[in-house]
Amino acid sequence: MNKTIAQATISVNEEGYLTDFSQWTKEIGEEIAKEENIDMSDRHWEVIDYIHNQYKNEVALSIRGIKKSGVINIKEFYGLFPGGPLKKCTKIAGIPKPKSCI
Amino acid sequence: MSDTKVKKMLFILSKATIENVYAAFIMANGARMEGIESEIFFTFFGLEAIQKKKLEHLRVATVGNPAMHMPTMLGGLPGVEALATKMMKREMEKLDMPPVNEFIEILSDSGCKLWGCKLAIDMFHLEKEDLIDELDGILTIGDFYNRADREDTHLLFI
């Protein structure tokens, strides 16, 4: 389905995840974050950069991966994206929701 | 964010076989990843999973476990349990499942509360220093029931 956000029309799935990463911009990410009640700070964007890199390198995201990332620890990750951090940050980052159980 | 009506999961882990410990850990961690609160109460043999000296040596049960598809007599032979455990751990590592000690760190950092059962700890004569540093405290079962402080709490015995 289509959604208009940050003066752009993007294609999203029923959960609100972008279906085409090429449509993603930082402004769109910022607006999705607002919908999730998250005010993006520089620290949030550092995490999104890490998430984007993992996505580009086709590395599956997991909580264990966050622990080993060297970018952020798990406690801070939950603090920055409360209520399901991997789900929320992938949504903001414009990439698919992780399928891992761990 | 999440549409689930479950807002808090309380687990009671009473067994020390690897498959039961991982079932509790994966469900407790999975809850946190969905924004659901989670806590684990370790009692009886479940206490093996939070004893510093024992948690790395948990095993899969090869006897009395029909799903192993192994004759009971064979499952009881020396070394069979260790071999089955080794094979299972290897498969788990392939799926990027963390070992028990790392999983406990992940759970604790994710905000999952970890509690020891007072009665079982007394029964096995365990001291605080025998138990993991991540333990949030030692509770009676009554204390643990009181952790179910909202209507959308679920309690699961493993």
XYZ file of N, CA and C in Angstrom:
780
model
N 0.835 -1.201 0.000
C 0.000 0.000 0.000
C 0.869 1.250 0.000
N 0.287 2.367 -0.437
C 1.052 3.611 -0.479
C 0.781 4.452 0.755
N 1.772 5.240 1.112
C 1.642 6.086 2.283
C 2.358 7.398 1.978
N 1.727 8.502 2.369
C 2.376 9.793 2.148
C 2.996 10.254 3.461
N 4.275 10.526 3.401
C 5.011 10.893 4.608
C 6.180 11.790 4.209
N 6.448 12.814 4.994
C 7.549 13.754 4.715
C 7.529 14.216 3.254
N 6.367 14.613 2.796
C 6.146 15.104 1.429
C 6.556 14.102 0.342
N 6.500 12.821 0.678
C 6.847 11.809 -0.327
C 5.826 10.684 -0.251
N 5.665 9.986 -1.374
C 4.793 8.817 -1.358
C 5.673 7.577 -1.346
N 5.473 6.746 -0.347
C 6.289 5.537 -0.250
C 5.376 4.321 -0.221
N 5.963 3.178 -0.524
C 5.217 1.934 -0.516
C 5.578 1.155 0.753
N 4.540 0.782 1.528
C 4.780 0.074 2.792
C 3.920 -1.185 2.872
N 4.305 -2.123 3.731
C 3.469 -3.312 3.954
C 2.442 -3.001 5.054
N 1.634 -4.011 5.409
C 0.522 -3.747 6.342
C 1.022 -3.359 7.742
N 2.279 -3.671 8.047
C 2.819 -3.279 9.357
C 3.539 -1.934 9.309
N 3.575 -1.345 8.127
C 4.190 -0.022 8.015
C 5.679 -0.029 7.662
N 6.205 -1.213 7.295
C 7.607 -1.293 6.879
C 7.733 -0.961 5.397
N 8.752 -0.182 5.040
C 8.979 0.126 3.626
C 9.212 -1.166 2.843
N 8.629 -1.222 1.654
C 8.847 -2.413 0.840
C 9.932 -2.155 -0.212
N 10.348 -0.894 -0.343
C 11.391 -0.563 -1.322
C 12.372 0.408 -0.657
N 13.529 -0.126 -0.263
C 14.497 0.676 0.496
C 14.965 1.911 -0.284
N 14.930 1.827 -1.620
C 15.429 2.964 -2.419
C 14.568 4.215 -2.217
N 13.369 4.036 -1.676
C 12.488 5.191 -1.422
C 12.824 5.897 -0.102
N 13.685 5.272 0.695
C 13.962 5.782 2.052
C 14.810 7.047 2.024
N 14.444 8.010 2.848
C 15.299 9.171 3.106
C 15.342 9.371 4.620
N 16.318 10.179 5.048
C 16.448 10.438 6.481
C 15.175 11.112 7.023
N 14.567 11.983 6.198
C 13.343 12.673 6.623
C 12.208 11.672 6.858
N 12.126 10.695 5.965
C 11.092 9.665 6.129
C 11.348 8.888 7.420
N 12.613 8.527 7.657
C 12.981 7.825 8.891
C 12.578 8.626 10.119
N 12.830 9.906 10.057
C 12.507 10.801 11.175
C 10.998 10.808 11.454
N 10.209 10.837 10.374
C 8.744 10.850 10.522
C 8.213 9.518 11.061
N 8.778 8.397 10.562
C 8.353 7.082 11.070
C 8.682 7.005 12.559
N 9.859 7.510 12.939
C 10.257 7.504 14.359
C 9.242 8.271 15.197
N 8.794 9.415 14.682
C 7.792 10.217 15.415
C 6.523 9.421 15.640
N 6.110 8.667 14.602
C 4.915 7.815 14.748
C 5.105 6.779 15.846
N 6.361 6.412 16.077
C 6.677 5.431 17.137
C 7.040 6.141 18.450
N 6.779 7.423 18.504
C 7.091 8.233 19.698
C 8.581 8.259 20.042
N 9.405 8.275 19.007
C 10.852 8.366 19.231
C 11.375 9.646 18.588
N 12.076 10.448 19.381
C 12.737 11.647 18.866
C 14.163 11.284 18.502
N 14.476 11.352 17.231
C 15.785 10.878 16.794
C 16.901 11.831 17.228
N 17.942 11.264 17.870
C 19.130 12.031 18.249
C 20.299 11.522 17.397
N 21.459 12.168 17.519
C 22.640 11.691 16.774
C 22.938 10.233 17.103
N 22.733 9.895 18.387
C 23.003 8.524 18.827
C 22.070 7.528 18.122
N 20.784 7.916 17.995
C 19.843 7.060 17.258
C 20.347 6.830 15.828
N 20.813 7.911 15.206
C 21.253 7.789 13.805
C 22.494 6.927 13.669
N 23.375 6.954 14.681
C 24.549 6.069 14.650
C 24.094 4.613 14.590
N 23.043 4.307 15.355
C 22.524 2.935 15.360
C 21.908 2.610 13.999
N 21.148 3.559 13.456
C 20.525 3.327 12.137
C 21.614 3.113 11.074
N 22.721 3.867 11.166
C 23.840 3.661 10.230
C 24.361 2.231 10.307
N 24.507 1.767 11.565
C 24.984 0.387 11.774
C 24.002 -0.612 11.144
N 22.703 -0.381 11.387
C 21.651 -1.257 10.850
C 21.700 -1.271 9.309
N 21.887 -0.091 8.735
C 21.982 -0.003 7.275
C 23.187 -0.778 6.748
N 24.316 -0.657 7.445
C 25.514 -1.378 7.013
C 25.304 -2.883 7.049
N 24.683 -3.354 8.130
C 24.417 -4.783 8.242
C 23.505 -5.232 7.094
N 22.506 -4.396 6.810
C 21.552 -4.724 5.742
C 22.273 -4.803 4.387
N 23.142 -3.809 4.144
C 23.871 -3.794 2.864
C 24.791 -4.995 2.734
N 25.357 -5.430 3.875
C 26.250 -6.596 3.853
C 25.487 -7.906 3.998
N 24.162 -7.802 3.979
C 23.288 -8.980 4.069
C 23.538 -9.816 5.329
N 23.807 -9.142 6.426
C 23.959 -9.824 7.719
C 22.606 -9.766 8.434
N 22.104 -10.947 8.856
C 20.815 -10.969 9.561
C 20.948 -10.264 10.905
N 19.969 -9.461 11.243
C 20.013 -8.722 12.510
C 19.507 -9.586 13.652
N 20.173 -9.480 14.789
C 19.718 -10.187 15.985
C 20.193 -9.408 17.201
N 19.610 -9.735 18.342
C 20.034 -9.089 19.587
C 21.475 -9.465 19.903
N 21.832 -10.713 19.589
C 23.210 -11.149 19.822
C 24.175 -10.312 18.981
N 23.746 -10.019 17.748
C 24.556 -9.188 16.868
C 24.748 -7.787 17.434
N 23.714 -7.249 18.048
C 23.796 -5.923 18.677
C 24.842 -5.951 19.790
N 24.815 -7.034 20.569
C 25.756 -7.191 21.685
C 27.203 -7.158 21.187
N 27.413 -7.776 20.010
C 28.767 -7.870 19.471
C 29.124 -6.689 18.572
N 28.185 -5.772 18.359
C 28.355 -4.744 17.318
C 29.510 -3.787 17.571
N 29.807 -3.529 18.849
C 30.830 -2.525 19.154
C 30.304 -1.106 18.975
N 29.062 -0.973 18.523
C 28.453 0.341 18.294
C 27.569 0.718 19.482
N 26.858 -0.256 19.976
C 25.895 -0.001 21.048
C 25.724 -1.282 21.862
N 25.463 -1.146 23.164
C 25.178 -2.353 23.945
C 23.660 -2.537 24.054
N 23.268 -3.706 24.544
C 21.846 -4.064 24.534
C 21.022 -3.117 25.414
N 21.566 -2.773 26.583
C 20.824 -1.895 27.495
C 20.493 -0.566 26.838
N 21.502 0.042 26.219
C 21.279 1.337 25.580
C 20.320 1.197 24.391
N 20.443 0.083 23.689
C 19.582 -0.191 22.531
C 18.109 -0.195 22.947
N 17.810 -0.898 24.042
C 16.440 -0.911 24.563
C 16.026 0.476 25.054
N 17.000 1.231 25.574
C 16.698 2.579 26.052
C 16.363 3.530 24.914
N 17.086 3.401 23.795
C 16.866 4.308 22.658
C 15.577 3.991 21.896
N 15.303 2.691 21.774
C 14.110 2.275 21.005
C 13.217 1.417 21.902
N 12.535 2.018 22.870
C 11.779 1.223 23.839
C 10.625 0.451 23.187
N 10.362 -0.724 23.746
C 9.224 -1.518 23.260
C 9.501 -2.255 21.972
N 10.556 -3.057 21.951
C 10.846 -3.840 20.740
C 11.842 -3.140 19.845
N 13.099 -3.004 20.271
C 14.076 -2.161 19.573
C 14.433 -2.609 18.157
N 14.565 -3.930 17.931
C 14.935 -4.362 16.569
C 13.810 -4.070 15.585
N 12.574 -4.307 16.035
C 11.420 -4.032 15.183
C 11.333 -2.553 14.858
N 11.528 -1.739 15.897
C 11.361 -0.297 15.700
C 12.478 0.291 14.842
N 13.724 -0.101 15.120
C 14.796 0.562 14.377
C 14.844 0.106 12.918
N 14.406 -1.130 12.636
C 14.377 -1.537 11.231
C 13.270 -0.792 10.488
N 12.180 -0.531 11.189
C 11.083 0.220 10.568
C 11.549 1.637 10.223
N 12.248 2.254 11.192
C 12.761 3.610 10.969
C 13.803 3.609 9.856
N 14.607 2.534 9.820
C 15.690 2.430 8.833
C 15.175 2.091 7.438
N 13.888 1.732 7.336
C 13.299 1.450 6.022
C 13.633 0.087 5.455
N 14.030 -0.835 6.348
C 14.368 -2.187 5.881
C 13.371 -3.192 6.485
N 13.337 -4.439 5.966
C 12.343 -5.392 6.458
C 12.518 -5.740 7.941
N 11.404 -6.112 8.570
C 11.430 -6.550 9.979
C 12.246 -7.841 10.082
N 13.162 -7.939 11.066
C 13.986 -9.160 11.168
C 13.129 -10.385 11.431
N 13.531 -11.507 10.852
C 12.748 -12.734 10.996
C 13.268 -13.623 12.118
N 14.415 -13.268 12.696
C 15.027 -14.129 13.709
C 14.212 -14.160 14.996
N 14.261 -15.306 15.712
C 13.604 -15.423 17.018
C 14.535 -14.971 18.134
N 15.804 -14.732 17.814
C 16.762 -14.447 18.894
C 17.289 -13.015 18.778
N 3.074 -0.324 19.626
C 3.621 -0.883 18.388
C 3.035 -2.262 18.122
N 3.137 -3.120 19.128
C 2.707 -4.490 18.947
C 1.215 -4.610 19.262
N 0.509 -5.482 18.538
C -0.930 -5.631 18.758
C -1.250 -6.658 19.836
N -0.245 -7.350 20.342
C -0.508 -8.418 21.301
C -1.183 -7.874 22.552
N -2.061 -8.714 23.113
C -2.734 -8.324 24.359
C -1.895 -8.723 25.572
N -0.864 -9.556 25.325
C 0.015 -9.980 26.424
C 1.035 -8.879 26.687
N 1.098 -8.426 27.916
C 2.028 -7.343 28.230
C 3.151 -7.780 29.168
N 2.953 -8.931 29.808
C 3.985 -9.413 30.725
C 3.968 -10.934 30.747
N 5.155 -11.545 30.616
C 5.279 -13.006 30.664
C 6.131 -13.390 31.864
N 5.589 -14.286 32.703
C 6.353 -14.811 33.829
C 6.607 -16.294 33.574
N 7.873 -16.680 33.634
C 8.231 -18.076 33.401
C 8.749 -18.700 34.684
N 8.335 -19.948 34.944
C 8.930 -20.719 36.024
C 9.713 -21.835 35.360
N 11.024 -21.839 35.547
C 11.859 -22.880 34.945
C 12.262 -23.869 36.030
N 11.795 -25.117 35.892
C 12.034 -26.119 36.937
C 12.948 -27.235 36.453
N 13.382 -27.163 35.201
C 14.180 -28.260 34.634
C 15.527 -27.754 34.121
N 16.491 -28.664 34.042
C 17.843 -28.235 33.672
C 18.312 -28.823 32.349
N 17.441 -29.548 31.634
C 17.881 -30.046 30.331
C 17.955 -28.869 29.370
N 18.907 -28.973 28.458
C 19.187 -27.860 27.555
C 17.941 -27.381 26.818
N 17.110 -28.344 26.362
C 15.952 -27.937 25.560
C 14.956 -27.130 26.390
N 14.837 -27.438 27.670
C 13.909 -26.672 28.515
C 14.478 -25.303 28.873
N 15.761 -25.249 29.165
C 16.392 -23.970 29.500
C 16.309 -23.020 28.301
N 16.626 -23.533 27.119
C 16.561 -22.677 25.930
C 15.129 -22.266 25.601
N 14.182 -23.173 25.843
C 12.785 -22.803 25.588
C 12.422 -21.583 26.429
N 12.786 -21.628 27.711
C 12.475 -20.493 28.590
C 13.221 -19.237 28.137
N 14.503 -19.377 27.825
C 15.312 -18.208 27.458
C 14.826 -17.574 26.151
N 14.524 -18.417 25.180
C 14.112 -17.875 23.877
C 12.758 -17.179 24.000
N 11.852 -17.778 24.767
C 10.545 -17.136 24.935
C 10.656 -15.837 25.746
N 11.505 -15.853 26.770
C 11.661 -14.647 27.593
C 12.317 -13.527 26.783
N 13.329 -13.880 26.004
C 13.993 -12.890 25.162
C 13.067 -12.416 24.043
N 12.337 -13.368 23.457
C 11.400 -13.018 22.390
C 10.337 -12.050 22.880
N 9.922 -12.218 24.120
C 8.942 -11.295 24.700
C 9.537 -9.883 24.754
N 10.742 -9.752 25.269
C 11.384 -8.435 25.367
C 11.502 -7.788 23.984
N 11.821 -8.605 22.984
C 11.984 -8.065 21.633
C 10.666 -7.566 21.056
N 9.545 -8.049 21.604
C 8.224 -7.576 21.173
C 7.710 -6.459 22.069
N 8.538 -6.027 23.004
C 8.095 -4.975 23.914
C 7.256 -5.491 25.069
N 7.317 -6.808 25.307
C 6.571 -7.418 26.410
C 7.533 -7.595 27.590
N 7.088 -7.278 28.805
C 7.931 -7.495 29.981
C 8.118 -8.997 30.179
N 9.280 -9.417 30.700
C 9.440 -10.840 30.990
C 10.322 -11.056 32.214
N 10.025 -12.144 32.936
C 10.779 -12.500 34.136
C 10.854 -14.021 34.213
N 11.955 -14.525 34.765
C 12.094 -15.983 34.938
C 12.380 -16.298 36.406
N 11.658 -17.271 36.936
C 11.825 -17.755 38.306
C 12.454 -19.145 38.212
N 13.677 -19.273 38.695
C 14.396 -20.548 38.582
C 14.173 -21.364 39.850
N 13.604 -22.552 39.690
C 13.362 -23.390 40.857
C 13.816 -24.819 40.593
N 13.969 -25.584 41.635
C 14.424 -26.972 41.564
C 15.579 -27.124 40.571
N 15.451 -28.033 39.612
C 16.601 -28.288 38.744
C 16.880 -27.109 37.814
N 15.905 -26.268 37.658
C 16.119 -25.048 36.870
C 17.244 -24.201 37.442
N 17.541 -24.383 38.725
C 18.624 -23.635 39.370
C 19.995 -23.942 38.753
N 20.103 -25.091 38.089
C 21.390 -25.420 37.442
C 21.765 -24.360 36.415
N 20.753 -23.748 35.818
C 21.005 -22.768 34.757
C 21.532 -21.448 35.303
N 21.444 -21.237 36.612
C 21.961 -19.979 37.169
C 23.084 -20.222 38.186
N 23.629 -21.458 38.171
C 24.805 -21.723 39.013
C 26.060 -21.588 38.166
N 26.926 -20.681 38.602
C 28.134 -20.378 37.821
C 28.885 -21.631 37.372
N 28.984 -22.619 38.267
C 29.800 -23.791 37.944
C 29.057 -24.810 37.092
N 27.760 -24.679 36.988
C 26.991 -25.725 36.294
C 26.405 -25.299 34.959
N 26.225 -23.990 34.781
C 25.430 -23.556 33.624
C 26.060 -23.885 32.272
N 27.382 -24.091 32.257
C 28.014 -24.439 30.972
C 27.937 -25.935 30.696
N 27.420 -26.700 31.667
C 27.447 -28.150 31.508
C 26.053 -28.756 31.431
N 25.079 -27.974 30.988
C 23.720 -28.501 30.848
C 23.692 -29.485 29.690
N 22.803 -30.483 29.808
C 22.767 -31.518 28.777
C 21.362 -31.776 28.261
N 21.336 -32.382 27.112
C 20.067 -32.834 26.557
C 19.769 -34.209 27.170
N 18.481 -34.526 27.381
C 18.126 -35.821 27.970
C 18.005 -36.871 26.878
N 18.831 -37.920 26.952
C 18.744 -38.978 25.926
C 17.932 -40.163 26.422
N 17.676 -40.205 27.727
C 16.871 -41.301 28.282
C 15.498 -40.757 28.641
N 14.464 -41.540 28.325
C 13.110 -41.104 28.672
C 12.640 -39.962 27.799
N 13.243 -39.835 26.624
C 12.863 -38.761 25.715
C 12.571 -39.363 24.344
N 11.297 -39.724 24.088
C 10.960 -40.435 22.839
C 11.364 -39.670 21.592
N 11.419 -38.330 21.674
C 11.738 -37.533 20.496
C 13.197 -37.680 20.072
N 14.026 -38.307 20.915
C 15.416 -38.553 20.512
C 15.512 -39.718 19.527
N 14.419 -40.501 19.419
C 14.391 -41.655 18.519
C 15.605 -42.538 18.740
N 15.818 -42.869 19.990
C 16.989 -43.649 20.375
C 16.500 -44.641 21.436
N 16.874 -45.934 21.313
C 16.428 -46.872 22.343
C 16.922 -46.437 23.726
N 16.067 -46.590 24.734
C 16.409 -46.142 26.080
C 17.736 -46.745 26.557
N 17.965 -48.028 26.249
C 19.202 -48.689 26.675
C 20.426 -47.983 26.087
N 20.303 -47.595 24.813
C 21.417 -46.925 24.133
C 21.652 -45.540 24.729
N 20.548 -44.834 24.987
C 20.655 -43.481 25.542
C 21.353 -43.460 26.886
N 21.341 -44.594 27.577
C 21.936 -44.659 28.905
C 23.407 -45.040 28.896
N 23.934 -45.396 27.731
C 25.345 -45.801 27.676
C 26.266 -44.603 27.945
N 27.431 -44.862 28.522
C 28.343 -43.753 28.828
C 28.702 -42.970 27.565
N 28.673 -41.681 27.651
C 29.115 -40.842 26.533
C 28.017 -40.474 25.548
N 26.912 -41.182 25.550
C 25.861 -40.919 24.560
C 25.219 -39.548 24.804
N 24.948 -39.273 26.087
C 24.331 -37.998 26.434
C 25.258 -36.840 26.053
N 26.534 -37.009 26.341
C 27.517 -35.961 26.025
C 27.606 -35.729 24.523
N 27.568 -36.826 23.775
C 27.662 -36.717 22.317
C 26.418 -36.008 21.756
N 25.248 -36.423 22.236
C 24.003 -35.814 21.763
C 24.002 -34.311 22.099
N 24.505 -33.992 23.290
C 24.560 -32.587 23.705
C 25.482 -31.787 22.791
N 26.635 -32.382 22.492
C 27.614 -31.715 21.632
C 27.012 -31.437 20.251
N 26.304 -32.441 19.736
C 25.691 -32.276 18.410
C 24.627 -31.181 18.437
N 23.829 -31.189 19.505
C 22.773 -30.179 19.583
C 23.358 -28.781 19.716
N 24.405 -28.636 20.530
C 25.044 -27.324 20.701
C 25.616 -26.814 19.385
N 26.143 -27.748 18.580
C 26.713 -27.353 17.296
C 25.613 -26.809 16.373
N 24.464 -27.498 16.368
C 23.350 -27.024 15.541
C 22.848 -25.658 16.019
N 22.840 -25.478 17.351
C 22.377 -24.211 17.908
C 23.312 -23.074 17.523
N 24.607 -23.351 17.573
C 25.604 -22.332 17.214
C 25.421 -21.916 15.753
N 25.080 -22.894 14.902
C 24.850 -22.584 13.477
C 23.730 -21.572 13.307
N 22.749 -21.641 14.202
C 21.607 -20.720 14.130
C 21.874 -19.447 14.927
N 23.126 -19.288 15.370
C 23.535 -18.103 16.124
C 22.821 -18.024 17.475
N 22.511 -19.199 18.050
C 21.937 -19.192 19.397
C 23.076 -19.088 20.402
N 23.026 -18.120 21.308
C 24.144 -17.921 22.222
C 24.259 -19.040 23.261
N 25.477 -19.318 23.753
C 25.614 -20.254 24.865
C 24.938 -19.702 26.120
N 24.709 -20.574 27.097
C 23.887 -20.210 28.263
C 24.380 -18.944 28.967
N 25.691 -18.850 29.224
C 26.178 -17.671 29.968
C 25.939 -16.379 29.196
N 26.170 -16.426 27.882
C 25.945 -15.226 27.073
C 24.453 -14.904 26.985
N 23.635 -15.945 26.925
C 22.191 -15.746 26.848
C 21.694 -15.048 28.125
N 22.270 -15.445 29.275
C 21.881 -14.815 30.543
C 22.241 -13.324 30.526
N 23.419 -12.993 30.005
C 23.810 -11.575 29.895
C 22.825 -10.812 29.008
N 22.475 -11.443 27.878
C 21.548 -10.798 26.939
C 20.196 -10.545 27.617
N 19.698 -11.572 28.323
C 18.403 -11.438 28.999
C 18.455 -10.306 30.027
N 19.501 -10.311 30.834
C 19.630 -9.304 31.887
C 19.713 -7.901 31.285
N 20.554 -7.750 30.257
C 20.697 -6.441 29.604
C 19.409 -6.001 28.921
N 18.593 -6.987 28.501
C 17.341 -6.657 27.814
C 16.233 -6.282 28.789
N 16.533 -6.393 30.088
C 15.534 -6.000 31.080
C 14.677 -7.151 31.569
N 15.056 -8.385 31.217
C 14.343 -9.546 31.747
C 14.825 -9.772 33.180
N 13.895 -9.857 34.119
C 14.282 -10.064 35.523
C 14.517 -11.554 35.781
N 15.569 -11.859 36.529
C 15.927 -13.245 36.822
C 15.884 -13.458 38.331
N 15.057 -14.407 38.765
C 14.864 -14.641 40.193
C 15.191 -16.075 40.563
N 15.768 -16.267 41.765
C 15.995 -17.601 42.300
C 14.886 -17.945 43.279
N 14.516 -19.231 43.333
C 13.478 -19.685 44.262
C 14.110 -19.942 45.632
N 13.596 -19.276 46.654
C 14.192 -19.362 47.993
C 14.185 -20.792 48.533
N 13.043 -21.448 48.402
C 12.913 -22.794 48.970
C 13.912 -23.765 48.333
N 14.010 -23.728 47.004
C 14.906 -24.647 46.300
C 16.370 -24.305 46.585
N 16.682 -23.020 46.697
C 18.062 -22.609 47.001
C 18.464 -23.112 48.392
N 17.542 -23.028 49.343
C 17.800 -23.551 50.688
C 17.949 -25.073 50.638
N 17.088 -25.712 49.860
C 17.106 -27.168 49.807
C 18.416 -27.706 49.230
N 18.935 -27.025 48.201
C 20.186 -27.473 47.575
C 21.416 -26.867 48.273
N 21.200 -26.164 49.385
C 22.284 -25.533 50.156
C 23.167 -24.638 49.285
N 22.539 -23.806 48.492
C 23.311 -22.910 47.631
C 23.519 -21.571 48.329
N 24.670 -20.969 48.048
C 24.976 -19.641 48.584
C 24.884 -18.647 47.443
N 24.765 -17.377 47.816
C 24.642 -16.323 46.808
C 25.804 -16.357 45.805
N 27.012 -16.663 46.320
C 28.188 -16.644 45.432
C 28.196 -17.828 44.451
N 27.350 -18.840 44.697
C 27.246 -19.942 43.732
C 26.437 -19.512 42.502
N 25.677 -18.443 42.664
C 24.718 -18.055 41.627
C 25.254 -16.906 40.757
N 24.700 -16.788 39.564
C 25.153 -15.777 38.605
C 25.021 -14.350 39.166
N 25.917 -13.475 38.721
C 25.892 -12.083 39.191
C 24.652 -11.342 38.687
N 24.083 -11.825 37.573
C 22.937 -11.133 36.966
C 21.628 -11.360 37.729
N 21.661 -12.269 38.718
C 20.422 -12.585 39.438
C 19.857 -11.320 40.104
N 18.561 -11.087 39.925
C 17.938 -9.886 40.491
C 17.530 -10.070 41.942
N 17.490 -11.322 42.412
C 17.138 -11.538 43.807
C 16.610 -12.936 44.034
N 16.315 -13.227 45.299
C 15.789 -14.538 45.677
C 14.388 -14.317 46.243
N 13.424 -15.021 45.683
C 12.016 -14.787 46.035
C 11.335 -16.060 46.512
N 10.268 -15.896 47.278
C 9.365 -17.016 47.561
C 8.370 -17.066 46.399
N 7.636 -18.149 46.301
C 6.652 -18.244 45.211
C 5.586 -17.154 45.375
N 5.290 -16.809 46.609
C 4.314 -15.733 46.840
C 4.814 -14.409 46.288
N 6.104 -14.127 46.544
C 6.699 -12.903 45.980
C 6.570 -12.916 44.462
N 6.817 -14.105 43.882
C 6.808 -14.187 42.419
C 5.405 -13.953 41.865
N 4.392 -14.529 42.528
C 3.009 -14.257 42.095
C 2.724 -12.757 42.124
N 3.291 -12.084 43.095
C 3.055 -10.646 43.189
C 3.713 -9.857 42.055
N 4.627 -10.507 41.325
C 5.228 -9.865 40.142
C 4.182 -9.791 39.027
N 3.125 -10.602 39.118
C 2.028 -10.557 38.130
C 1.107 -9.409 38.528
N 1.607 -8.196 38.347
C 0.921 -7.034 38.900
C -0.005 -6.345 37.899
N -0.284 -7.012 36.779
C -1.232 -6.432 35.814
C -2.059 -7.549 35.194
N -3.232 -7.174 34.692
C -4.174 -8.199 34.220
C -3.696 -8.933 32.983
N -2.871 -8.259 32.170
C -2.427 -8.891 30.934
C -1.121 -9.655 31.120
N -0.937 -10.231 32.319
C 0.235 -11.063 32.620
C -0.091 -12.529 32.353
N 0.869 -13.269 31.813
C 0.716 -14.710 31.662
C 1.841 -15.411 32.402
N 1.506 -16.578 32.945
C 2.492 -17.328 33.711
C 2.644 -18.719 33.098
N 3.895 -19.125 32.878
C 4.154 -20.383 32.190
C 5.146 -21.233 32.986
N 4.785 -22.496 33.195
C 5.649 -23.426 33.938
C 6.380 -24.341 32.961
N 7.709 -24.345 33.063
C 8.499 -25.185 32.149
C 9.296 -26.187 32.965
